mmCIF file with all atom_site columns, C-alpha atoms in Angstrom:
data_model
loop_
_atom_site.group_PDB
_atom_site.id
_atom_site.type_symbol
_atom_site.label_atom_id
_atom_site.label_alt_id
_atom_site.label_comp_id
_atom_site.label_asym_id
_atom_site.label_entity_id
_atom_site.label_seq_id
_atom_site.pdbx_PDB_ins_code
_atom_site.Cartn_x
_atom_site.Cartn_y
_atom_site.Cartn_z
_atom_site.occupancy
_atom_site.B_iso_or_equiv
_atom_site.pdbx_formal_charge
_atom_site.auth_seq_id
_atom_site.auth_comp_id
_atom_site.auth_asym_id
_atom_site.auth_atom_id
_atom_site.pdbx_PDB_model_num
ATOM 1   C CA . MET A 1 1   ? 92.270  110.598 128.369 1.00 41.00 ? 71  MET A CA 1
ATOM 2   C CA . THR A 1 2   ? 95.015  108.331 130.807 1.00 48.00 ? 72  THR A CA 1
ATOM 3   C CA . LEU A 1 3   ? 93.387  105.206 132.773 1.00 54.00 ? 73  LEU A CA 1
ATOM 4   C CA . ASP A 1 4   ? 94.877  103.895 135.914 1.00 54.00 ? 74  ASP A CA 1
ATOM 5   C CA . GLN A 1 5   ? 96.467  100.405 135.233 1.00 55.00 ? 75  GLN A CA 1
ATOM 6   C CA . SER A 1 6   ? 97.805  99.825  138.302 1.00 56.00 ? 76  SER A CA 1
ATOM 7   C CA . SER A 1 7   ? 95.415  101.227 140.512 1.00 55.00 ? 77  SER A CA 1
ATOM 8   C CA . MET A 1 8   ? 94.119  97.699  141.130 1.00 60.00 ? 78  MET A CA 1
ATOM 9   C CA . PRO A 1 9   ? 95.148  94.188  139.993 1.00 64.00 ? 79  PRO A CA 1
ATOM 10  C CA . ASN A 1 10  ? 95.278  92.369  136.574 1.00 70.00 ? 80  ASN A CA 1
ATOM 11  C CA . PHE A 1 11  ? 93.334  89.333  137.650 1.00 68.00 ? 81  PHE A CA 1
ATOM 12  C CA . ASN A 1 12  ? 93.416  88.666  134.070 1.00 73.00 ? 82  ASN A CA 1
ATOM 13  C CA . SER A 1 13  ? 96.892  88.263  133.129 1.00 79.00 ? 83  SER A CA 1
ATOM 14  C CA . SER A 1 14  ? 98.357  87.313  136.814 1.00 81.00 ? 84  SER A CA 1
ATOM 15  C CA . TRP A 1 15  ? 97.394  83.524  136.452 1.00 86.00 ? 85  TRP A CA 1
ATOM 16  C CA . VAL A 1 16  ? 99.830  83.149  134.087 1.00 89.00 ? 86  VAL A CA 1
ATOM 17  C CA . ASN A 1 17  ? 103.041 83.627  137.159 1.00 88.00 ? 87  ASN A CA 1
ATOM 18  C CA . TYR A 1 18  ? 102.319 80.606  138.502 1.00 88.00 ? 88  TYR A CA 1
ATOM 19  C CA . LYS A 1 19  ? 103.446 78.037  138.353 1.00 87.00 ? 89  LYS A CA 1
ATOM 20  C CA . GLY A 1 20  ? 100.201 75.932  137.929 1.00 94.00 ? 90  GLY A CA 1
ATOM 21  C CA . ALA A 1 21  ? 99.616  78.009  135.046 1.00 93.00 ? 91  ALA A CA 1
ATOM 22  C CA . TRP A 1 22  ? 103.340 76.965  133.162 1.00 94.00 ? 92  TRP A CA 1
ATOM 23  C CA . PHE A 1 23  ? 102.223 73.070  134.380 1.00 96.00 ? 93  PHE A CA 1
ATOM 24  C CA . THR A 1 24  ? 98.798  73.433  132.474 1.00 96.00 ? 94  THR A CA 1
ATOM 25  C CA . THR A 1 25  ? 100.341 74.035  129.360 1.00 96.00 ? 95  THR A CA 1
ATOM 26  C CA . LEU A 1 26  ? 102.899 71.426  129.138 1.00 97.00 ? 96  LEU A CA 1
ATOM 27  C CA . PHE A 1 27  ? 100.242 69.149  130.121 1.00 97.00 ? 97  PHE A CA 1
ATOM 28  C CA . ILE A 1 28  ? 97.932  70.770  127.336 1.00 97.00 ? 98  ILE A CA 1
ATOM 29  C CA . ILE A 1 29  ? 100.959 69.998  124.988 1.00 98.00 ? 99  ILE A CA 1
ATOM 30  C CA . VAL A 1 30  ? 100.845 66.164  126.064 1.00 98.00 ? 100 VAL A CA 1
ATOM 31  C CA . LEU A 1 31  ? 97.105  66.115  126.135 1.00 98.00 ? 101 LEU A CA 1
ATOM 32  C CA . LEU A 1 32  ? 97.333  67.077  122.500 1.00 98.00 ? 102 LEU A CA 1
ATOM 33  C CA . LYS A 1 33  ? 99.938  64.846  121.487 1.00 98.00 ? 103 LYS A CA 1
ATOM 34  C CA . THR A 1 34  ? 97.840  62.232  123.041 1.00 97.00 ? 104 THR A CA 1
ATOM 35  C CA . LEU A 1 35  ? 94.596  63.111  121.354 1.00 98.00 ? 105 LEU A CA 1
ATOM 36  C CA . PHE A 1 36  ? 96.356  63.337  117.708 1.00 97.00 ? 106 PHE A CA 1
ATOM 37  C CA . SER A 1 37  ? 98.096  60.277  118.558 1.00 96.00 ? 107 SER A CA 1
ATOM 38  C CA . VAL A 1 38  ? 95.206  58.423  119.140 1.00 97.00 ? 108 VAL A CA 1
ATOM 39  C CA . ILE A 1 39  ? 93.197  59.092  116.269 1.00 96.00 ? 109 ILE A CA 1
ATOM 40  C CA . PRO A 1 40  ? 93.264  56.190  113.210 1.00 95.00 ? 110 PRO A CA 1
ATOM 41  C CA . PHE A 1 41  ? 95.541  56.722  109.947 1.00 94.00 ? 111 PHE A CA 1
ATOM 42  C CA . ILE A 1 42  ? 97.387  59.676  111.360 1.00 95.00 ? 112 ILE A CA 1
ATOM 43  C CA . SER A 1 43  ? 100.976 59.609  111.791 1.00 96.00 ? 113 SER A CA 1
ATOM 44  C CA . ALA A 1 44  ? 103.147 59.520  114.925 1.00 95.00 ? 114 ALA A CA 1
ATOM 45  C CA . GLU A 1 45  ? 104.947 62.758  112.214 1.00 96.00 ? 115 GLU A CA 1
ATOM 46  C CA . ALA A 1 46  ? 101.733 64.337  111.261 1.00 97.00 ? 116 ALA A CA 1
ATOM 47  C CA . SER A 1 47  ? 100.489 63.640  115.116 1.00 97.00 ? 117 SER A CA 1
ATOM 48  C CA . TRP A 1 48  ? 103.571 66.206  116.009 1.00 97.00 ? 118 TRP A CA 1
ATOM 49  C CA . THR A 1 49  ? 102.426 68.397  113.478 1.00 97.00 ? 119 THR A CA 1
ATOM 50  C CA . LEU A 1 50  ? 99.410  69.215  114.244 1.00 98.00 ? 120 LEU A CA 1
ATOM 51  C CA . THR A 1 51  ? 100.244 69.084  118.273 1.00 98.00 ? 121 THR A CA 1
ATOM 52  C CA . ASN A 1 52  ? 102.628 71.916  116.730 1.00 97.00 ? 122 ASN A CA 1
ATOM 53  C CA . LEU A 1 53  ? 99.943  74.163  114.988 1.00 97.00 ? 123 LEU A CA 1
ATOM 54  C CA . THR A 1 54  ? 97.794  73.358  116.639 1.00 98.00 ? 124 THR A CA 1
ATOM 55  C CA . PHE A 1 55  ? 99.283  74.889  120.380 1.00 98.00 ? 125 PHE A CA 1
ATOM 56  C CA . ASN A 1 56  ? 100.705 77.966  117.878 1.00 97.00 ? 126 ASN A CA 1
ATOM 57  C CA . ILE A 1 57  ? 97.699  79.284  116.833 1.00 96.00 ? 127 ILE A CA 1
ATOM 58  C CA . GLY A 1 58  ? 96.125  78.900  120.298 1.00 96.00 ? 128 GLY A CA 1
ATOM 59  C CA . GLN A 1 59  ? 98.171  80.698  121.881 1.00 96.00 ? 129 GLN A CA 1
ATOM 60  C CA . TYR A 1 60  ? 98.527  83.016  119.437 1.00 94.00 ? 130 TYR A CA 1
ATOM 61  C CA . ILE A 1 61  ? 94.796  83.814  119.650 1.00 92.00 ? 131 ILE A CA 1
ATOM 62  C CA . MET A 1 62  ? 95.121  83.534  123.687 1.00 91.00 ? 132 MET A CA 1
ATOM 63  C CA . PHE A 1 63  ? 97.905  86.001  124.135 1.00 90.00 ? 133 PHE A CA 1
ATOM 64  C CA . HIS A 1 64  ? 98.201  87.983  121.115 1.00 89.00 ? 134 HIS A CA 1
ATOM 65  C CA . TRP A 1 65  ? 94.918  88.484  119.234 1.00 88.00 ? 135 TRP A CA 1
ATOM 66  C CA . VAL A 1 66  ? 91.978  88.979  121.753 1.00 83.00 ? 136 VAL A CA 1
ATOM 67  C CA . GLN A 1 67  ? 91.883  92.472  123.658 1.00 83.00 ? 137 GLN A CA 1
ATOM 68  C CA . GLY A 1 68  ? 90.962  93.399  127.081 1.00 77.00 ? 138 GLY A CA 1
ATOM 69  C CA . ILE A 1 69  ? 89.925  92.035  129.767 1.00 75.00 ? 139 ILE A CA 1
ATOM 70  C CA . PRO A 1 70  ? 86.202  90.163  130.373 1.00 69.00 ? 140 PRO A CA 1
ATOM 71  C CA . PHE A 1 71  ? 86.754  92.034  134.076 1.00 64.00 ? 141 PHE A CA 1
ATOM 72  C CA . GLU A 1 72  ? 84.272  95.335  134.530 1.00 64.00 ? 142 GLU A CA 1
ATOM 73  C CA . ASN A 1 73  ? 86.407  96.527  137.319 1.00 61.00 ? 143 ASN A CA 1
ATOM 74  C CA . HIS A 1 74  ? 88.673  98.760  135.415 1.00 54.00 ? 144 HIS A CA 1
ATOM 75  C CA . GLN A 1 75  ? 86.499  101.109 133.203 1.00 58.00 ? 145 GLN A CA 1
ATOM 76  C CA . GLY A 1 76  ? 88.846  99.956  129.748 1.00 62.00 ? 146 GLY A CA 1
ATOM 77  C CA . ALA A 1 77  ? 92.680  100.379 131.480 1.00 65.00 ? 147 ALA A CA 1
ATOM 78  C CA . TYR A 1 78  ? 93.144  97.329  129.240 1.00 67.00 ? 148 TYR A CA 1
ATOM 79  C CA . ASP A 1 79  ? 91.457  97.998  126.606 1.00 73.00 ? 149 ASP A CA 1
ATOM 80  C CA . GLY A 1 80  ? 93.158  97.296  123.592 1.00 78.00 ? 150 GLY A CA 1
ATOM 81  C CA . LEU A 1 81  ? 95.597  95.550  125.171 1.00 83.00 ? 151 LEU A CA 1
ATOM 82  C CA . THR A 1 82  ? 96.424  92.123  124.193 1.00 85.00 ? 152 THR A CA 1
ATOM 83  C CA . LEU A 1 83  ? 97.307  89.298  127.314 1.00 85.00 ? 153 LEU A CA 1
ATOM 84  C CA . TRP A 1 84  ? 100.885 89.253  125.881 1.00 89.00 ? 154 TRP A CA 1
ATOM 85  C CA . GLU A 1 85  ? 101.061 92.970  126.768 1.00 87.00 ? 155 GLU A CA 1
ATOM 86  C CA . GLN A 1 86  ? 99.391  92.745  130.123 1.00 86.00 ? 156 GLN A CA 1
ATOM 87  C CA . ILE A 1 87  ? 101.558 89.722  131.514 1.00 87.00 ? 157 ILE A CA 1
ATOM 88  C CA . ASP A 1 88  ? 103.651 91.427  134.022 1.00 86.00 ? 158 ASP A CA 1
ATOM 89  C CA . GLY A 1 89  ? 102.785 94.868  133.410 1.00 82.00 ? 159 GLY A CA 1
ATOM 90  C CA . GLY A 1 90  ? 104.673 95.089  129.971 1.00 82.00 ? 160 GLY A CA 1
ATOM 91  C CA . VAL A 1 91  ? 107.994 94.466  131.521 1.00 88.00 ? 161 VAL A CA 1
ATOM 92  C CA . GLN A 1 92  ? 110.297 92.505  128.966 1.00 89.00 ? 162 GLN A CA 1
ATOM 93  C CA . PHE A 1 93  ? 111.874 89.414  129.464 1.00 91.00 ? 163 PHE A CA 1
ATOM 94  C CA . THR A 1 94  ? 110.169 88.524  133.103 1.00 92.00 ? 164 THR A CA 1
ATOM 95  C CA . ALA A 1 95  ? 110.234 84.469  134.128 1.00 93.00 ? 165 ALA A CA 1
ATOM 96  C CA . THR A 1 96  ? 106.796 84.456  132.812 1.00 93.00 ? 166 THR A CA 1
ATOM 97  C CA . ARG A 1 97  ? 107.540 86.173  129.391 1.00 93.00 ? 167 ARG A CA 1
ATOM 98  C CA . LYS A 1 98  ? 110.220 83.842  128.635 1.00 95.00 ? 168 LYS A CA 1
ATOM 99  C CA . PHE A 1 99  ? 108.599 80.368  129.650 1.00 96.00 ? 169 PHE A CA 1
ATOM 100 C CA . PHE A 1 100 ? 106.167 81.011  127.055 1.00 95.00 ? 170 PHE A CA 1
ATOM 101 C CA . THR A 1 101 ? 108.223 82.470  124.992 1.00 96.00 ? 171 THR A CA 1
ATOM 102 C CA . ALA A 1 102 ? 110.497 79.319  125.316 1.00 97.00 ? 172 ALA A CA 1
ATOM 103 C CA . VAL A 1 103 ? 107.479 76.129  125.023 1.00 97.00 ? 173 VAL A CA 1
ATOM 104 C CA . PRO A 1 104 ? 106.980 77.424  121.499 1.00 98.00 ? 174 PRO A CA 1
ATOM 105 C CA . ILE A 1 105 ? 110.505 76.941  120.316 1.00 98.00 ? 175 ILE A CA 1
ATOM 106 C CA . ALA A 1 106 ? 110.937 73.840  122.591 1.00 98.00 ? 176 ALA A CA 1
ATOM 107 C CA . LEU A 1 107 ? 107.828 72.036  120.910 1.00 98.00 ? 177 LEU A CA 1
ATOM 108 C CA . PHE A 1 108 ? 109.038 73.198  117.173 1.00 98.00 ? 178 PHE A CA 1
ATOM 109 C CA . LEU A 1 109 ? 112.175 71.068  117.854 1.00 98.00 ? 179 LEU A CA 1
ATOM 110 C CA . LEU A 1 110 ? 110.493 68.382  119.083 1.00 97.00 ? 180 LEU A CA 1
ATOM 111 C CA . SER A 1 111 ? 108.335 68.550  116.508 1.00 97.00 ? 181 SER A CA 1
ATOM 112 C CA . THR A 1 112 ? 111.207 68.986  113.715 1.00 97.00 ? 182 THR A CA 1
ATOM 113 C CA . HIS A 1 113 ? 113.214 65.914  115.122 1.00 97.00 ? 183 HIS A CA 1
ATOM 114 C CA . TYR A 1 114 ? 110.754 63.363  115.376 1.00 96.00 ? 184 TYR A CA 1
ATOM 115 C CA . THR A 1 115 ? 109.250 64.388  112.069 1.00 96.00 ? 185 THR A CA 1
ATOM 116 C CA . HIS A 1 116 ? 112.379 63.083  110.932 1.00 96.00 ? 186 HIS A CA 1
ATOM 117 C CA . TYR A 1 117 ? 113.321 66.761  109.453 1.00 96.00 ? 187 TYR A CA 1
ATOM 118 C CA . ASN A 1 118 ? 111.606 66.584  106.363 1.00 96.00 ? 188 ASN A CA 1
ATOM 119 C CA . LEU A 1 119 ? 111.450 70.007  104.761 1.00 97.00 ? 189 LEU A CA 1
ATOM 120 C CA . VAL A 1 120 ? 107.973 70.030  104.204 1.00 97.00 ? 190 VAL A CA 1
ATOM 121 C CA . LEU A 1 121 ? 107.096 69.477  108.207 1.00 97.00 ? 191 LEU A CA 1
ATOM 122 C CA . LEU A 1 122 ? 109.584 71.730  108.789 1.00 97.00 ? 192 LEU A CA 1
ATOM 123 C CA . VAL A 1 123 ? 108.608 74.842  106.698 1.00 97.00 ? 193 VAL A CA 1
ATOM 124 C CA . ILE A 1 124 ? 104.648 73.917  108.012 1.00 97.00 ? 194 ILE A CA 1
ATOM 125 C CA . ASN A 1 125 ? 105.992 73.775  111.829 1.00 97.00 ? 195 ASN A CA 1
ATOM 126 C CA . PHE A 1 126 ? 108.221 76.943  111.392 1.00 97.00 ? 196 PHE A CA 1
ATOM 127 C CA . ALA A 1 127 ? 105.561 78.883  110.262 1.00 96.00 ? 197 ALA A CA 1
ATOM 128 C CA . PRO A 1 128 ? 103.114 78.880  113.428 1.00 96.00 ? 198 PRO A CA 1
ATOM 129 C CA . LEU A 1 129 ? 106.695 79.498  115.310 1.00 97.00 ? 199 LEU A CA 1
ATOM 130 C CA . MET A 1 130 ? 106.945 82.236  113.483 1.00 96.00 ? 200 MET A CA 1
ATOM 131 C CA . LEU A 1 131 ? 103.568 83.988  113.971 1.00 93.00 ? 201 LEU A CA 1
ATOM 132 C CA . VAL A 1 132 ? 104.525 83.230  117.956 1.00 95.00 ? 202 VAL A CA 1
ATOM 133 C CA . LEU A 1 133 ? 107.588 84.697  118.543 1.00 95.00 ? 203 LEU A CA 1
ATOM 134 C CA . VAL A 1 134 ? 107.758 87.297  116.358 1.00 93.00 ? 204 VAL A CA 1
ATOM 135 C CA . ALA A 1 135 ? 104.070 88.597  118.288 1.00 90.00 ? 205 ALA A CA 1
ATOM 136 C CA . LYS A 1 136 ? 106.419 88.104  121.391 1.00 91.00 ? 206 LYS A CA 1
ATOM 137 C CA . LEU A 1 137 ? 109.102 90.474  120.012 1.00 90.00 ? 207 LEU A CA 1
ATOM 138 C CA . PRO A 1 138 ? 109.261 93.354  122.322 1.00 88.00 ? 208 PRO A CA 1
ATOM 139 C CA . VAL A 1 139 ? 109.727 95.580  119.476 1.00 87.00 ? 209 VAL A CA 1
ATOM 140 C CA . MET A 1 140 ? 105.931 94.232  118.473 1.00 83.00 ? 210 MET A CA 1
ATOM 141 C CA . HIS A 1 141 ? 104.588 95.273  122.147 1.00 75.00 ? 211 HIS A CA 1
ATOM 142 C CA . ARG A 1 142 ? 101.965 97.496  121.019 1.00 73.00 ? 212 ARG A CA 1
ATOM 143 C CA . VAL A 1 143 ? 102.114 97.572  117.002 1.00 77.00 ? 213 VAL A CA 1
ATOM 144 C CA . ARG A 1 144 ? 99.020  96.881  115.308 1.00 73.00 ? 214 ARG A CA 1
ATOM 145 C CA . ILE A 1 145 ? 100.250 95.389  111.469 1.00 72.00 ? 215 ILE A CA 1
ATOM 146 C CA . PHE A 1 146 ? 98.441  96.549  108.932 1.00 56.00 ? 216 PHE A CA 1
ATOM 147 C CA . GLY A 1 147 ? 95.802  98.142  111.758 1.00 60.00 ? 217 GLY A CA 1
ATOM 148 C CA . ILE A 1 148 ? 94.037  95.376  112.229 1.00 64.00 ? 218 ILE A CA 1
ATOM 149 C CA . GLY A 1 149 ? 93.027  94.840  116.099 1.00 64.00 ? 219 GLY A CA 1
ATOM 150 C CA . LYS A 1 150 ? 93.379  98.723  116.601 1.00 67.00 ? 220 LYS A CA 1
ATOM 151 C CA . ILE A 1 151 ? 91.301  99.459  118.526 1.00 66.00 ? 221 ILE A CA 1
ATOM 152 C CA . ASP A 1 152 ? 90.236  103.385 118.246 1.00 60.00 ? 222 ASP A CA 1
ATOM 153 C CA . HIS A 1 153 ? 88.524  105.314 121.382 1.00 55.00 ? 223 HIS A CA 1
ATOM 154 C CA . VAL A 1 154 ? 86.487  107.871 121.479 1.00 42.00 ? 224 VAL A CA 1
ATOM 155 C CA . VAL A 1 155 ? 86.650  110.615 123.934 1.00 46.00 ? 225 VAL A CA 1
ATOM 156 C CA . ASP A 1 156 ? 83.472  112.283 124.264 1.00 42.00 ? 226 ASP A CA 1
#
């Protein structure tokens, strides 16, 4: 049974194409950095690392873990698809996808620079970067590692 994903606009993923969403992403990073910087006894290096970890883990959960859409008007057409797989109808290398791929890389570079290239912090910052970047690769489109998160549709 094939469901028509093009019958209606996908309100779950269309918002990421707006420049306001891009600005909000950058604002969240600044907010996280500010939040971690004002906590007493947290060094600047630790605040950059916590900002990187928090943002990348949050982005992974939001874009690559949660599946489906919260609206009932698509009758299951997007069940089993993550938000990343829904963006731009699955077309790769669009401006939106490039932006959401570049942001974690830029944040990693900033975190690495401001942690003074400390090897331990570099590894800690690199791990979540790889988590989100591997999930964004075109070869990972609709792939579920070890079947984690796979939704089996039962057709009666």
